[in-house]
Amino acid sequence: MSDDETFRDFVTRQWEPLSRTAYLLTRDRALAEDLVQSALEKTHRHWRRVDAPEVYTRRVMINTAISWRRRRRWTEVPLLPTDEGGQSDPYGQADNRQVLLRALRSLPPRTQAILVLRYFEDRSEAEIAQVLGCSAGSVKSQASRGIARLRELLRQEGAGNTSTSLLGGLA
């Protein structure tokens, strides 16, 4: 199989999981697609040298998302209808999801990445450490601090009674 064929196969298999991660990192479907395409473009440039394409592509995606966020920090403030808080969705689960995403959005980018990879993608500490280029202990401590901060933010947002259910499967 040629390099182009193996890359095409990789993209076909990984598009959905990468898109899901990108959405959780960017909270915007269009930006998520741009992020995945940008990461895949960078991966394709180095395809012959990449030993673990999934890990490499996720690392590129996370680094690119952080870079985009730094660049946009002072010039763009996304205002989505769901950010206004005055609108309520008749389905409690959707409301809870928005509360959780808002709280997640306020965390530092690296902590967001760790929580997304750990709890939304169900990756192990070792896999996350490999993706982010840090130790497993660092992943554990940042995840623990991130969960504590999420609980605090949910309490502040008035979701105190529901914070346990919002964090459901999160440690």
mmCIF file of N, CA and C in Angstrom, residues 79-162:
data_model
loop_
_atom_site.group_PDB
_atom_site.id
_atom_site.type_symbol
_atom_site.label_atom_id
_atom_site.label_comp_id
_atom_site.label_asym_id
_atom_site.label_seq_id
_atom_site.Cartn_x
_atom_site.Cartn_y
_atom_site.Cartn_z
ATOM 1 N N LEU A 79 -19.848 34.968 20.843
ATOM 2 C CA LEU A 79 -21.126 35.108 21.522
ATOM 3 C C LEU A 79 -22.152 34.253 20.793
ATOM 4 N N LEU A 80 -22.423 33.118 21.358
ATOM 5 C CA LEU A 80 -23.405 32.209 20.790
ATOM 6 C C LEU A 80 -24.711 32.380 21.549
ATOM 7 N N PRO A 81 -25.827 32.079 20.925
ATOM 8 C CA PRO A 81 -27.099 32.182 21.636
ATOM 9 C C PRO A 81 -27.098 31.390 22.941
ATOM 10 N N THR A 82 -26.380 30.265 22.986
ATOM 11 C CA THR A 82 -26.346 29.452 24.197
ATOM 12 C C THR A 82 -25.516 30.089 25.291
ATOM 13 N N ASP A 83 -24.652 31.062 24.936
ATOM 14 C CA ASP A 83 -23.826 31.736 25.935
ATOM 15 C C ASP A 83 -24.604 32.795 26.713
ATOM 16 N N GLU A 84 -25.754 33.209 26.209
ATOM 17 C CA GLU A 84 -26.491 34.293 26.838
ATOM 18 C C GLU A 84 -27.122 33.875 28.154
ATOM 19 N N GLY A 85 -27.433 32.625 28.326
ATOM 20 C CA GLY A 85 -27.967 32.148 29.582
ATOM 21 C C GLY A 85 -29.462 32.413 29.768
ATOM 22 N N GLY A 86 -30.039 33.383 29.066
ATOM 23 C CA GLY A 86 -31.442 33.704 29.207
ATOM 24 C C GLY A 86 -32.342 32.688 28.523
ATOM 25 N N GLN A 87 -31.843 32.054 27.532
ATOM 26 C CA GLN A 87 -32.632 31.060 26.818
ATOM 27 C C GLN A 87 -32.534 29.732 27.548
ATOM 28 N N SER A 88 -33.620 29.041 27.599
ATOM 29 C CA SER A 88 -33.564 27.727 28.228
ATOM 30 C C SER A 88 -34.075 26.678 27.259
ATOM 31 N N ASP A 89 -33.414 25.580 27.257
ATOM 32 C CA ASP A 89 -33.789 24.449 26.426
ATOM 33 C C ASP A 89 -34.767 23.595 27.227
ATOM 34 N N PRO A 90 -35.842 23.103 26.621
ATOM 35 C CA PRO A 90 -36.795 22.309 27.386
ATOM 36 C C PRO A 90 -36.215 20.985 27.890
ATOM 37 N N TYR A 91 -35.096 20.582 27.406
ATOM 38 C CA TYR A 91 -34.506 19.314 27.816
ATOM 39 C C TYR A 91 -33.362 19.569 28.791
ATOM 40 N N GLY A 92 -33.515 19.077 29.981
ATOM 41 C CA GLY A 92 -32.515 19.284 31.034
ATOM 42 C C GLY A 92 -31.133 18.802 30.676
ATOM 43 N N GLN A 93 -31.054 17.712 29.942
ATOM 44 C CA GLN A 93 -29.743 17.181 29.583
ATOM 45 C C GLN A 93 -28.980 18.161 28.705
ATOM 46 N N ALA A 94 -29.665 18.813 27.784
ATOM 47 C CA ALA A 94 -29.008 19.799 26.928
ATOM 48 C C ALA A 94 -28.548 20.991 27.749
ATOM 49 N N ASP A 95 -29.371 21.426 28.717
ATOM 50 C CA ASP A 95 -28.964 22.521 29.603
ATOM 51 C C ASP A 95 -27.717 22.140 30.386
ATOM 52 N N ASN A 96 -27.728 20.932 30.931
ATOM 53 C CA ASN A 96 -26.575 20.474 31.708
ATOM 54 C C ASN A 96 -25.313 20.435 30.859
ATOM 55 N N ARG A 97 -25.458 19.987 29.619
ATOM 56 C CA ARG A 97 -24.308 19.917 28.718
ATOM 57 C C ARG A 97 -23.728 21.306 28.482
ATOM 58 N N GLN A 98 -24.603 22.287 28.292
ATOM 59 C CA GLN A 98 -24.134 23.657 28.059
ATOM 60 C C GLN A 98 -23.429 24.224 29.293
ATOM 61 N N VAL A 99 -23.975 23.936 30.472
ATOM 62 C CA VAL A 99 -23.351 24.401 31.715
ATOM 63 C C VAL A 99 -21.957 23.791 31.845
ATOM 64 N N LEU A 100 -21.863 22.505 31.581
ATOM 65 C CA LEU A 100 -20.581 21.818 31.681
ATOM 66 C C LEU A 100 -19.591 22.351 30.643
ATOM 67 N N LEU A 101 -20.039 22.555 29.403
ATOM 68 C CA LEU A 101 -19.147 23.079 28.359
ATOM 69 C C LEU A 101 -18.682 24.494 28.682
ATOM 70 N N ARG A 102 -19.566 25.299 29.252
ATOM 71 C CA ARG A 102 -19.171 26.660 29.638
ATOM 72 C C ARG A 102 -18.089 26.611 30.715
ATOM 73 N N ALA A 103 -18.274 25.734 31.701
ATOM 74 C CA ALA A 103 -17.282 25.593 32.765
ATOM 75 C C ALA A 103 -15.970 25.063 32.199
ATOM 76 N N LEU A 104 -16.043 24.077 31.304
ATOM 77 C CA LEU A 104 -14.851 23.516 30.669
ATOM 78 C C LEU A 104 -14.119 24.583 29.865
ATOM 79 N N ARG A 105 -14.872 25.431 29.195
ATOM 80 C CA ARG A 105 -14.310 26.497 28.358
ATOM 81 C C ARG A 105 -13.466 27.480 29.174
ATOM 82 N N SER A 106 -13.785 27.635 30.450
ATOM 83 C CA SER A 106 -13.069 28.619 31.269
ATOM 84 C C SER A 106 -11.738 28.081 31.815
ATOM 85 N N LEU A 107 -11.484 26.803 31.645
ATOM 86 C CA LEU A 107 -10.220 26.211 32.113
ATOM 87 C C LEU A 107 -9.091 26.533 31.137
ATOM 88 N N PRO A 108 -7.843 26.471 31.598
ATOM 89 C CA PRO A 108 -6.707 26.682 30.687
ATOM 90 C C PRO A 108 -6.704 25.625 29.573
ATOM 91 N N PRO A 109 -6.189 25.975 28.396
ATOM 92 C CA PRO A 109 -6.230 25.063 27.245
ATOM 93 C C PRO A 109 -5.638 23.681 27.512
ATOM 94 N N ARG A 110 -4.531 23.606 28.212
ATOM 95 C CA ARG A 110 -3.904 22.299 28.464
ATOM 96 C C ARG A 110 -4.779 21.447 29.380
ATOM 97 N N THR A 111 -5.383 22.079 30.382
ATOM 98 C CA THR A 111 -6.281 21.352 31.279
ATOM 99 C C THR A 111 -7.509 20.885 30.511
ATOM 100 N N GLN A 112 -8.027 21.735 29.640
ATOM 101 C CA GLN A 112 -9.150 21.335 28.790
ATOM 102 C C GLN A 112 -8.782 20.100 27.980
ATOM 103 N N ALA A 113 -7.614 20.157 27.363
ATOM 104 C CA ALA A 113 -7.169 19.040 26.522
ATOM 105 C C ALA A 113 -7.082 17.753 27.335
ATOM 106 N N ILE A 114 -6.526 17.837 28.533
ATOM 107 C CA ILE A 114 -6.390 16.645 29.379
ATOM 108 C C ILE A 114 -7.761 16.096 29.740
ATOM 109 N N LEU A 115 -8.689 16.955 30.142
ATOM 110 C CA LEU A 115 -10.018 16.481 30.526
ATOM 111 C C LEU A 115 -10.783 15.918 29.334
ATOM 112 N N VAL A 116 -10.651 16.553 28.179
ATOM 113 C CA VAL A 116 -11.332 16.048 26.976
ATOM 114 C C VAL A 116 -10.784 14.676 26.608
ATOM 115 N N LEU A 117 -9.457 14.548 26.581
ATOM 116 C CA LEU A 117 -8.862 13.264 26.213
ATOM 117 C C LEU A 117 -9.174 12.182 27.253
ATOM 118 N N ARG A 118 -9.150 12.549 28.530
ATOM 119 C CA ARG A 118 -9.342 11.564 29.591
ATOM 120 C C ARG A 118 -10.797 11.126 29.721
ATOM 121 N N TYR A 119 -11.709 12.088 29.802
ATOM 122 C CA TYR A 119 -13.078 11.745 30.158
ATOM 123 C C TYR A 119 -14.053 11.701 28.990
ATOM 124 N N PHE A 120 -13.769 12.405 27.927
ATOM 125 C CA PHE A 120 -14.670 12.360 26.789
ATOM 126 C C PHE A 120 -14.196 11.356 25.742
ATOM 127 N N GLU A 121 -12.879 11.144 25.660
ATOM 128 C CA GLU A 121 -12.352 10.159 24.722
ATOM 129 C C GLU A 121 -11.914 8.876 25.422
ATOM 130 N N ASP A 122 -11.965 8.880 26.748
ATOM 131 C CA ASP A 122 -11.633 7.704 27.549
ATOM 132 C C ASP A 122 -10.209 7.211 27.280
ATOM 133 N N ARG A 123 -9.284 8.135 27.172
ATOM 134 C CA ARG A 123 -7.875 7.782 26.986
ATOM 135 C C ARG A 123 -7.221 7.567 28.344
ATOM 136 N N SER A 124 -6.204 6.731 28.399
ATOM 137 C CA SER A 124 -5.483 6.492 29.650
ATOM 138 C C SER A 124 -4.508 7.639 29.912
ATOM 139 N N GLU A 125 -4.039 7.722 31.154
ATOM 140 C CA GLU A 125 -3.057 8.756 31.495
ATOM 141 C C GLU A 125 -1.794 8.612 30.645
ATOM 142 N N ALA A 126 -1.397 7.371 30.395
ATOM 143 C CA ALA A 126 -0.187 7.132 29.600
ATOM 144 C C ALA A 126 -0.373 7.630 28.164
ATOM 145 N N GLU A 127 -1.542 7.375 27.583
ATOM 146 C CA GLU A 127 -1.802 7.848 26.220
ATOM 147 C C GLU A 127 -1.811 9.375 26.160
ATOM 148 N N ILE A 128 -2.443 9.989 27.143
ATOM 149 C CA ILE A 128 -2.507 11.452 27.178
ATOM 150 C C ILE A 128 -1.113 12.031 27.358
ATOM 151 N N ALA A 129 -0.335 11.426 28.236
ATOM 152 C CA ALA A 129 1.032 11.892 28.457
ATOM 153 C C ALA A 129 1.836 11.808 27.167
ATOM 154 N N GLN A 130 1.630 10.748 26.413
ATOM 155 C CA GLN A 130 2.341 10.596 25.141
ATOM 156 C C GLN A 130 1.900 11.666 24.142
ATOM 157 N N VAL A 131 0.579 11.931 24.079
ATOM 158 C CA VAL A 131 0.060 12.939 23.159
ATOM 159 C C VAL A 131 0.584 14.327 23.514
ATOM 160 N N LEU A 132 0.588 14.648 24.811
ATOM 161 C CA LEU A 132 0.972 15.992 25.240
ATOM 162 C C LEU A 132 2.464 16.144 25.521
ATOM 163 N N GLY A 133 3.187 15.034 25.505
ATOM 164 C CA GLY A 133 4.626 15.108 25.734
ATOM 165 C C GLY A 133 4.979 15.462 27.169
ATOM 166 N N CYS A 134 4.264 14.871 28.128
ATOM 167 C CA CYS A 134 4.547 15.125 29.536
ATOM 168 C C CYS A 134 4.466 13.795 30.288
ATOM 169 N N SER A 135 4.630 13.844 31.595
ATOM 170 C CA SER A 135 4.585 12.603 32.370
ATOM 171 C C SER A 135 3.152 12.247 32.734
ATOM 172 N N ALA A 136 2.937 10.973 33.037
ATOM 173 C CA ALA A 136 1.605 10.514 33.450
ATOM 174 C C ALA A 136 1.209 11.169 34.765
ATOM 175 N N GLY A 137 2.175 11.403 35.625
ATOM 176 C CA GLY A 137 1.896 12.079 36.898
ATOM 177 C C GLY A 137 1.383 13.489 36.685
ATOM 178 N N SER A 138 1.950 14.172 35.714
ATOM 179 C CA SER A 138 1.493 15.515 35.377
ATOM 180 C C SER A 138 0.051 15.482 34.869
ATOM 181 N N VAL A 139 -0.255 14.482 34.064
ATOM 182 C CA VAL A 139 -1.627 14.328 33.552
ATOM 183 C C VAL A 139 -2.579 14.099 34.720
ATOM 184 N N LYS A 140 -2.205 13.213 35.657
ATOM 185 C CA LYS A 140 -3.068 12.907 36.799
ATOM 186 C C LYS A 140 -3.319 14.148 37.652
ATOM 187 N N SER A 141 -2.258 14.877 37.952
ATOM 188 C CA SER A 141 -2.424 16.038 38.828
ATOM 189 C C SER A 141 -3.224 17.140 38.137
ATOM 190 N N GLN A 142 -2.973 17.376 36.846
ATOM 191 C CA GLN A 142 -3.736 18.406 36.138
ATOM 192 C C GLN A 142 -5.195 18.001 35.981
ATOM 193 N N ALA A 143 -5.455 16.722 35.765
ATOM 194 C CA ALA A 143 -6.842 16.256 35.660
ATOM 195 C C ALA A 143 -7.551 16.434 37.005
ATOM 196 N N SER A 144 -6.877 16.096 38.073
ATOM 197 C CA SER A 144 -7.464 16.249 39.403
ATOM 198 C C SER A 144 -7.778 17.707 39.705
ATOM 199 N N ARG A 145 -6.826 18.585 39.419
ATOM 200 C CA ARG A 145 -7.054 20.027 39.637
ATOM 201 C C ARG A 145 -8.156 20.545 38.713
ATOM 202 N N GLY A 146 -8.197 20.045 37.490
ATOM 203 C CA GLY A 146 -9.223 20.466 36.549
ATOM 204 C C GLY A 146 -10.617 20.069 37.006
ATOM 205 N N ILE A 147 -10.763 18.846 37.503
ATOM 206 C CA ILE A 147 -12.063 18.381 38.008
ATOM 207 C C ILE A 147 -12.473 19.214 39.223
ATOM 208 N N ALA A 148 -11.526 19.486 40.118
ATOM 209 C CA ALA A 148 -11.841 20.311 41.294
ATOM 210 C C ALA A 148 -12.305 21.694 40.860
ATOM 211 N N ARG A 149 -11.626 22.265 39.880
ATOM 212 C CA ARG A 149 -11.999 23.594 39.387
ATOM 213 C C ARG A 149 -13.369 23.561 38.711
ATOM 214 N N LEU A 150 -13.660 22.502 37.954
ATOM 215 C CA LEU A 150 -14.975 22.358 37.332
ATOM 216 C C LEU A 150 -16.075 22.313 38.393
ATOM 217 N N ARG A 151 -15.838 21.547 39.459
ATOM 218 C CA ARG A 151 -16.833 21.477 40.535
ATOM 219 C C ARG A 151 -17.076 22.851 41.138
ATOM 220 N N GLU A 152 -15.997 23.574 41.368
ATOM 221 C CA GLU A 152 -16.110 24.925 41.934
ATOM 222 C C GLU A 152 -16.887 25.847 40.983
ATOM 223 N N LEU A 153 -16.566 25.792 39.704
ATOM 224 C CA LEU A 153 -17.257 26.636 38.723
ATOM 225 C C LEU A 153 -18.740 26.280 38.627
ATOM 226 N N LEU A 154 -19.056 24.998 38.689
ATOM 227 C CA LEU A 154 -20.453 24.571 38.611
ATOM 228 C C LEU A 154 -21.225 25.034 39.847
ATOM 229 N N ARG A 155 -20.576 25.006 41.007
ATOM 230 C CA ARG A 155 -21.214 25.513 42.221
ATOM 231 C C ARG A 155 -21.495 27.005 42.086
ATOM 232 N N GLN A 156 -20.517 27.749 41.560
ATOM 233 C CA GLN A 156 -20.672 29.192 41.379
ATOM 234 C C GLN A 156 -21.779 29.511 40.382
ATOM 235 N N GLU A 157 -21.930 28.672 39.385
ATOM 236 C CA GLU A 157 -22.932 28.909 38.347
ATOM 237 C C GLU A 157 -24.338 28.553 38.819
ATOM 238 N N GLY A 158 -24.425 28.042 40.024
ATOM 239 C CA GLY A 158 -25.749 27.713 40.544
ATOM 240 C C GLY A 158 -26.161 26.295 40.245
ATOM 241 N N ALA A 159 -25.238 25.511 39.769
ATOM 242 C CA ALA A 159 -25.548 24.110 39.481
ATOM 243 C C ALA A 159 -25.049 23.243 40.618
ATOM 244 N N GLY A 160 -25.005 23.812 41.810
ATOM 245 C CA GLY A 160 -24.456 23.116 42.967
ATOM 246 C C GLY A 160 -25.074 21.759 43.209
ATOM 247 N N ASN A 161 -26.408 21.682 43.184
ATOM 248 C CA ASN A 161 -27.076 20.407 43.441
ATOM 249 C C ASN A 161 -26.895 19.425 42.301
ATOM 250 N N THR A 162 -26.708 19.966 41.093
ATOM 251 C CA THR A 162 -26.594 19.072 39.949
ATOM 252 C C THR A 162 -25.147 18.855 39.517
#
